[in-house]
mmCIF file of C-alpha atoms and ligand atoms in Angstrom:
data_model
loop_
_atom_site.group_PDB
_atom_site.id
_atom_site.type_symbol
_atom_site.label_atom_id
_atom_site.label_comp_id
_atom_site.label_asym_id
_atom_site.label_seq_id
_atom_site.Cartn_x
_atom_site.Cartn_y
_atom_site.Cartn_z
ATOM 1 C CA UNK A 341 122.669 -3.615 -47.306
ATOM 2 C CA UNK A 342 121.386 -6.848 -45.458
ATOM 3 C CA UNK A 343 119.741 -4.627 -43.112
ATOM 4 C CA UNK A 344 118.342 -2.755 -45.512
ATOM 5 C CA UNK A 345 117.092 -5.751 -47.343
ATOM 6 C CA UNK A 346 116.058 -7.476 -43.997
ATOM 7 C CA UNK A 347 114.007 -4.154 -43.544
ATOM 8 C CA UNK A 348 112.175 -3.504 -46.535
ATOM 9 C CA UNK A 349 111.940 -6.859 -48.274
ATOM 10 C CA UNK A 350 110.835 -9.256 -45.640
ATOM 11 C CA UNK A 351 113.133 -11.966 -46.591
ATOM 12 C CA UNK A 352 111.589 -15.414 -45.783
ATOM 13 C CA UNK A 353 114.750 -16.065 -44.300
ATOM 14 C CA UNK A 354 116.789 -13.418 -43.177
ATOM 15 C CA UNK A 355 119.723 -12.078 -45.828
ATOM 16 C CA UNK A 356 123.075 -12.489 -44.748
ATOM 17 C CA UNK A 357 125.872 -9.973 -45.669
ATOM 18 C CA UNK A 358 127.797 -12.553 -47.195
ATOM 19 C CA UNK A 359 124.944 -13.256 -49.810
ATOM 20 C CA UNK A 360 125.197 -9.686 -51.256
ATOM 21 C CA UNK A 361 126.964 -9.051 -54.546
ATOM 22 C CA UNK A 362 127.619 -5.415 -54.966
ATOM 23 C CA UNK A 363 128.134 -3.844 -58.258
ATOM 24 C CA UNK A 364 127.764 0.126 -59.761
ATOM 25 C CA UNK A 365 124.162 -0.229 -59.748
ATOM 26 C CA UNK A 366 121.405 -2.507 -61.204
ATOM 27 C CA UNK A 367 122.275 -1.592 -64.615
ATOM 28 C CA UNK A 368 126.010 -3.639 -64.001
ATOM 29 C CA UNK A 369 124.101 -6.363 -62.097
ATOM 30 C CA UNK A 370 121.193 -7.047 -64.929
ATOM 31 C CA UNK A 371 124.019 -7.383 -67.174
ATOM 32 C CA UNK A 372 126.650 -8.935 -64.823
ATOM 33 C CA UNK A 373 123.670 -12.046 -64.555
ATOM 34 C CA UNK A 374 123.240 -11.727 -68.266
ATOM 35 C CA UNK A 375 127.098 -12.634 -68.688
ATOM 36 C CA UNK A 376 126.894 -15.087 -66.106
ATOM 37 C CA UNK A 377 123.921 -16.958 -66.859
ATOM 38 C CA UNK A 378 124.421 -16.884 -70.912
ATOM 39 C CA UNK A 379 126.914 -18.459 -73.041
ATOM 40 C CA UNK A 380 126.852 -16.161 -76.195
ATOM 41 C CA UNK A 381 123.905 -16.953 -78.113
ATOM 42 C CA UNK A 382 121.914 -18.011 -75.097
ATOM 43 C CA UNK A 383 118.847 -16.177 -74.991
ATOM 44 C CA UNK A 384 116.665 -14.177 -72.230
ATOM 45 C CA UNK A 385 112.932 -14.606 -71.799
ATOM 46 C CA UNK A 386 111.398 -11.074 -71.094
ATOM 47 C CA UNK A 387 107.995 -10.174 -71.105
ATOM 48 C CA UNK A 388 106.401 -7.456 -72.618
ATOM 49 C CA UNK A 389 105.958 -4.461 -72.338
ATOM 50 C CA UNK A 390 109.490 -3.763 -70.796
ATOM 51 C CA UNK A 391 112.349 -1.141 -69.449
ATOM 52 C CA UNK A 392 114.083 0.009 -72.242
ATOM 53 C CA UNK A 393 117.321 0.303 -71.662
ATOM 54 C CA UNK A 394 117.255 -3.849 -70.921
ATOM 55 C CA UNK A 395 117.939 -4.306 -74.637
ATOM 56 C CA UNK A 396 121.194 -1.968 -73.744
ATOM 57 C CA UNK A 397 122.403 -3.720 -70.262
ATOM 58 C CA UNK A 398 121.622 -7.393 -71.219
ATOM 59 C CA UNK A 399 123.120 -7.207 -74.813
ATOM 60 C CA UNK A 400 125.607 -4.816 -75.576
ATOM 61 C CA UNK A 401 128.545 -7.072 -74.328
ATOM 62 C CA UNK A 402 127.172 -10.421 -74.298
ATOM 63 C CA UNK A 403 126.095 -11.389 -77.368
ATOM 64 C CA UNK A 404 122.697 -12.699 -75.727
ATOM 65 C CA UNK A 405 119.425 -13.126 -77.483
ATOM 66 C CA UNK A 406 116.369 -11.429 -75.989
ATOM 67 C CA UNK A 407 112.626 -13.302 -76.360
ATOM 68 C CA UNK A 408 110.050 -11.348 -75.644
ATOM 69 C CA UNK A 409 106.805 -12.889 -74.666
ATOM 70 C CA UNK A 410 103.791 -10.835 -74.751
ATOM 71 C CA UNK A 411 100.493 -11.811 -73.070
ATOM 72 C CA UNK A 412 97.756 -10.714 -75.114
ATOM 73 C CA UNK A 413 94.389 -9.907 -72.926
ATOM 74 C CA UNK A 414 95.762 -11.853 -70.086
ATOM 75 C CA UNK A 415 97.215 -9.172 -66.842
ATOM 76 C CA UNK A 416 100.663 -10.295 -66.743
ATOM 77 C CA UNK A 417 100.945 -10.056 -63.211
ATOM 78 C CA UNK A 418 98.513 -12.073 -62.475
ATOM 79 C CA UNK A 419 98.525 -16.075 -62.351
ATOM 80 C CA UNK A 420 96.187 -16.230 -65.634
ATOM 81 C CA UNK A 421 99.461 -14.676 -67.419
ATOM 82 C CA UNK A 422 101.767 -17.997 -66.357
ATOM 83 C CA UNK A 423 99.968 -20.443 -69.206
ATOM 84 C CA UNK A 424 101.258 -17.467 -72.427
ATOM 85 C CA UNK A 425 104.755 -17.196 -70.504
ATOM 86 C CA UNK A 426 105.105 -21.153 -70.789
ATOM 87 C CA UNK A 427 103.924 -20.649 -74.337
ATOM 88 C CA UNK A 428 106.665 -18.296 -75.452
ATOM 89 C CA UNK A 429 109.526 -20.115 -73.324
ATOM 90 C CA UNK A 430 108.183 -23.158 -75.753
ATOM 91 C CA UNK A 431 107.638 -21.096 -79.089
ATOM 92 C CA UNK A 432 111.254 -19.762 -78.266
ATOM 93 C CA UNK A 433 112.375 -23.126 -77.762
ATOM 94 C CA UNK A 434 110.566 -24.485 -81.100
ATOM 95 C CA UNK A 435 112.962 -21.589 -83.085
ATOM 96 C CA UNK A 436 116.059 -23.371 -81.576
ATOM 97 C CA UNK A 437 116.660 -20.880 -78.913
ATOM 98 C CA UNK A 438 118.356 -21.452 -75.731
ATOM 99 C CA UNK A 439 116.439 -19.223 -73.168
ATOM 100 C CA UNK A 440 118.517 -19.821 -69.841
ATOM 101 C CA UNK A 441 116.459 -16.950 -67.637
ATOM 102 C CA UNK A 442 113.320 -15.300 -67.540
ATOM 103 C CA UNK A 443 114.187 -11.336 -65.776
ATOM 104 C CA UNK A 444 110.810 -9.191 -64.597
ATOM 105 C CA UNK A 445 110.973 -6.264 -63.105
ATOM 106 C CA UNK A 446 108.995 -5.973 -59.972
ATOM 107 C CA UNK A 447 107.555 -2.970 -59.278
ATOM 108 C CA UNK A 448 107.181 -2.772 -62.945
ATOM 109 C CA UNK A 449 108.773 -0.364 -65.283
ATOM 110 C CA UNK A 450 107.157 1.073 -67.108
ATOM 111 C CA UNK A 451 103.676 -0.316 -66.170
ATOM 112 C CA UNK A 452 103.996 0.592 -62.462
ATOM 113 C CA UNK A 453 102.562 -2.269 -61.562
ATOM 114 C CA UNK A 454 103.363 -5.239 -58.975
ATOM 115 C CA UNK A 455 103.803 -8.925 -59.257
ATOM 116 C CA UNK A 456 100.861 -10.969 -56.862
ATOM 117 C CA UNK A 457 102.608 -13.297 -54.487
ATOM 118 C CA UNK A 458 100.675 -16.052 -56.274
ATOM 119 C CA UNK A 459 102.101 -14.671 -59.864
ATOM 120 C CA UNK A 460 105.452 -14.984 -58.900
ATOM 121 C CA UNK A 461 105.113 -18.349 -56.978
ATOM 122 C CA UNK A 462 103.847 -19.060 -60.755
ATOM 123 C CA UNK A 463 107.107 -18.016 -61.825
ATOM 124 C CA UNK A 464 109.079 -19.428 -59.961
ATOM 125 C CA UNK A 465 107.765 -23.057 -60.970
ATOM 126 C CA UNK A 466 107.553 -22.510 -64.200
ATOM 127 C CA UNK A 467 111.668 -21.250 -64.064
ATOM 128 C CA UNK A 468 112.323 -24.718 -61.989
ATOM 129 C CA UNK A 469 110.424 -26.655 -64.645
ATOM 130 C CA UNK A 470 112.178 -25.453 -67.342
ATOM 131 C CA UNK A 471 115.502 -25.229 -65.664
ATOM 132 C CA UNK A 472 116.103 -21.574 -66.119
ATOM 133 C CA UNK A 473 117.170 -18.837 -63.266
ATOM 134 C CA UNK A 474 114.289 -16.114 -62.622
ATOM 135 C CA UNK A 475 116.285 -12.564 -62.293
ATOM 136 C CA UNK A 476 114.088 -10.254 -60.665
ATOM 137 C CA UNK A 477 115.047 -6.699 -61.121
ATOM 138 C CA UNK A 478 113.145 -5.231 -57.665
ATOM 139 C CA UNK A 479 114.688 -1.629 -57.948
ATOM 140 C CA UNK A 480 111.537 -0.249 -57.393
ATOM 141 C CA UNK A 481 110.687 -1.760 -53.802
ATOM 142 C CA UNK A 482 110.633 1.378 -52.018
ATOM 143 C CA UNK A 483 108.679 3.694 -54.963
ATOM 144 C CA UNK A 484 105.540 2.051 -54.412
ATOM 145 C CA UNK A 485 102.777 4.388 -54.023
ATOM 146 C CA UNK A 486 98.552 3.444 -53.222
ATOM 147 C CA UNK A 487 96.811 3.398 -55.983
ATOM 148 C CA UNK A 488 93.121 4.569 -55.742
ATOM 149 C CA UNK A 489 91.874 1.386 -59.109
ATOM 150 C CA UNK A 490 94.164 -1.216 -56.879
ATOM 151 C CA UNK A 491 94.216 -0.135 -53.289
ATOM 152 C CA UNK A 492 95.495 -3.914 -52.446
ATOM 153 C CA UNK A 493 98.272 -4.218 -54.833
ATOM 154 C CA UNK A 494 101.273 -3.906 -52.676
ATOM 155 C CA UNK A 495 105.209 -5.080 -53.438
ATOM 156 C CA UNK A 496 105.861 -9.001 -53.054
ATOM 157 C CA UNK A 497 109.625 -10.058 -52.847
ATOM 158 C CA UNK A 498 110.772 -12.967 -54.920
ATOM 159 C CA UNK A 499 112.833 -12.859 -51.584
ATOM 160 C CA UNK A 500 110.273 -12.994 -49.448
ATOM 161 C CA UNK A 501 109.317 -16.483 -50.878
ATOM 162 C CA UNK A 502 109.968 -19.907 -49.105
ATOM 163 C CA UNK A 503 111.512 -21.903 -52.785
ATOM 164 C CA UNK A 504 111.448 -25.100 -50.115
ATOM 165 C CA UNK A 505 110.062 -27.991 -52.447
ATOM 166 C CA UNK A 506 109.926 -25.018 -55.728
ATOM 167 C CA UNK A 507 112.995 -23.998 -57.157
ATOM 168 C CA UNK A 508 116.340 -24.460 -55.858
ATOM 169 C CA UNK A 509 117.524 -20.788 -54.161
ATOM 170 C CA UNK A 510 120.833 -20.790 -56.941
ATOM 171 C CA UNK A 511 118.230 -20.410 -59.739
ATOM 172 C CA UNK A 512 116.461 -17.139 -58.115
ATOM 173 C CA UNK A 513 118.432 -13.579 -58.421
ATOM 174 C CA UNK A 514 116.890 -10.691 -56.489
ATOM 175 C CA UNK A 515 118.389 -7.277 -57.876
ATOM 176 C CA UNK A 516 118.027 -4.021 -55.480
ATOM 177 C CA UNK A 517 120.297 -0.458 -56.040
ATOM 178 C CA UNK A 518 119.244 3.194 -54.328
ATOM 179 C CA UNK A 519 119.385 5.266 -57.243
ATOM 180 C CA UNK A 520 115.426 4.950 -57.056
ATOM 181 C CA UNK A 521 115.386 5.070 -53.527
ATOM 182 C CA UNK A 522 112.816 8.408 -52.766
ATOM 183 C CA UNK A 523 111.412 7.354 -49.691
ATOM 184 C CA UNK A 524 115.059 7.815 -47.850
ATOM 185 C CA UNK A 525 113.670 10.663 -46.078
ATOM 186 C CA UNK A 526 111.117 8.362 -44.120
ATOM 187 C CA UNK A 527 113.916 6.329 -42.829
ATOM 188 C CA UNK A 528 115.089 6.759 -38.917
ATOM 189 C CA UNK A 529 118.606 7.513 -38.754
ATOM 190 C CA UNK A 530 119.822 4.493 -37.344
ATOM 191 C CA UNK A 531 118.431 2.923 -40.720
ATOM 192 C CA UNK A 532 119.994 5.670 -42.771
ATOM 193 C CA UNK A 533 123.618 4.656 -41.209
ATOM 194 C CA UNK A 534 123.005 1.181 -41.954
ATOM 195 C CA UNK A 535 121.876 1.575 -45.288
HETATM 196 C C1 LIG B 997 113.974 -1.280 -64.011
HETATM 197 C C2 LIG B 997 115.295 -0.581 -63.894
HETATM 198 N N1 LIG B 997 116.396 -1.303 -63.608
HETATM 199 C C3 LIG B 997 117.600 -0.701 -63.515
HETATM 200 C C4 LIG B 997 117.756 0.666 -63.693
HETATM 201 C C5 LIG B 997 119.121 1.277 -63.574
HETATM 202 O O1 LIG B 997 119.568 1.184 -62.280
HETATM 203 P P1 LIG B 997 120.919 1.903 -61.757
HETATM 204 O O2 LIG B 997 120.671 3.368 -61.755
HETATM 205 O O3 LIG B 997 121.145 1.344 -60.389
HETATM 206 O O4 LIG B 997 121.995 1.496 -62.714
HETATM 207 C C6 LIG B 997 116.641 1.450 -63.968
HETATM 208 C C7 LIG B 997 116.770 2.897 -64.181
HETATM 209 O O5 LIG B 997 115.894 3.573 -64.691
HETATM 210 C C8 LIG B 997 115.372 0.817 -64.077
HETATM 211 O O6 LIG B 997 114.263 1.527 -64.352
#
């Protein structure tokens, strides 16, 4: 799986095996960093519009609260989005909740849309200013097809970021599983025996 990730993801610095945290897919591992983020009651920033079943993974068994943010006109994967996120972290904050992540999902579900590099450098200090882990669910790395209205819009990493001088790496949670994986076929074999 390092490989893999070392591959496809263009880790600033390579991944090491001993990173990776394996679990039955990304629907355990959304709610395995729900549980281990959270304290029951603790709540999750998410913005909006976003894959359904994240009200199933990141709630049925941890009695976390889910905020959802939605930026209005703004295109949330753009920078101009960052100023409405902060604005529902604090509006969260003002009805006593304890929001201790923000999760995206990058490609998007359902929007089908990708996160600049800028955007999620946004992110990532606005997580480290409010002291709250980003979780970025990146199932979709390898489903990204050209789009003829955004010909440049390509997937960005979270990994792929140097957090030097942002966020400290322990606050940043990169999620990856193959059930999505369609573009297996265009692997060499020597990549398909590593993956
Ligand atoms: C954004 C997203 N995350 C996670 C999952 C579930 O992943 P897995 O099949 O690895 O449990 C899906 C499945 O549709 C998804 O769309």
């Amino acid at each position: 799986m390092a490989n893999h990730l070392n591959t496809h993801f263009n880790p600033f610095t390579p991944v090491d095996a001993e990173e990776v945290t394996f679990a039955a897919g990304v629907t355990s591992l959304n709610e395995l960093c729900a549980l281990l983020l959270c304290d029951p009651d603790d709540s999750i920033l998410l913005i909006g519009p976003v894959y359904g079943s994240f009200t199933r993974d990141l709630t049925t068994k941890t009695s976390v609260n889910l905020e959802y943010v939605h930026v209005g006109e703004k295109d949330q994967f753009s920078p101009d989005s960052i100023a409405e996120i902060e604005t529902g972290f604090e509006a969260a904050k003002a009805r006593g909740k304890n929001v201790k992540a923000l999760f995206i999902c990058n490609p998007h579900n359902p929007l089908g849309r990708c996160y600049s590099r800028e955007t999620l450098t946004g992110l990532l200090r606005l997580c480290a200013k409010k002291g709250i882990h980003l979780v970025s669910d990146e199932i979709y790395a390898l489903s990204v097809y050209e789009r003829d209205d955004r010909p440049s819009e390509t997937f960005t990493s979270v990994r792929s970021i140097d957090c030097t001088g942002i966020i400290s790496s322990d606050q940043v949670h990169v999620l990856y599983g193959m059930s999505k994986v369609v573009q297996i076929s265009r692997y060499t074999e020597s990549e398909r025996r590593q993956c």
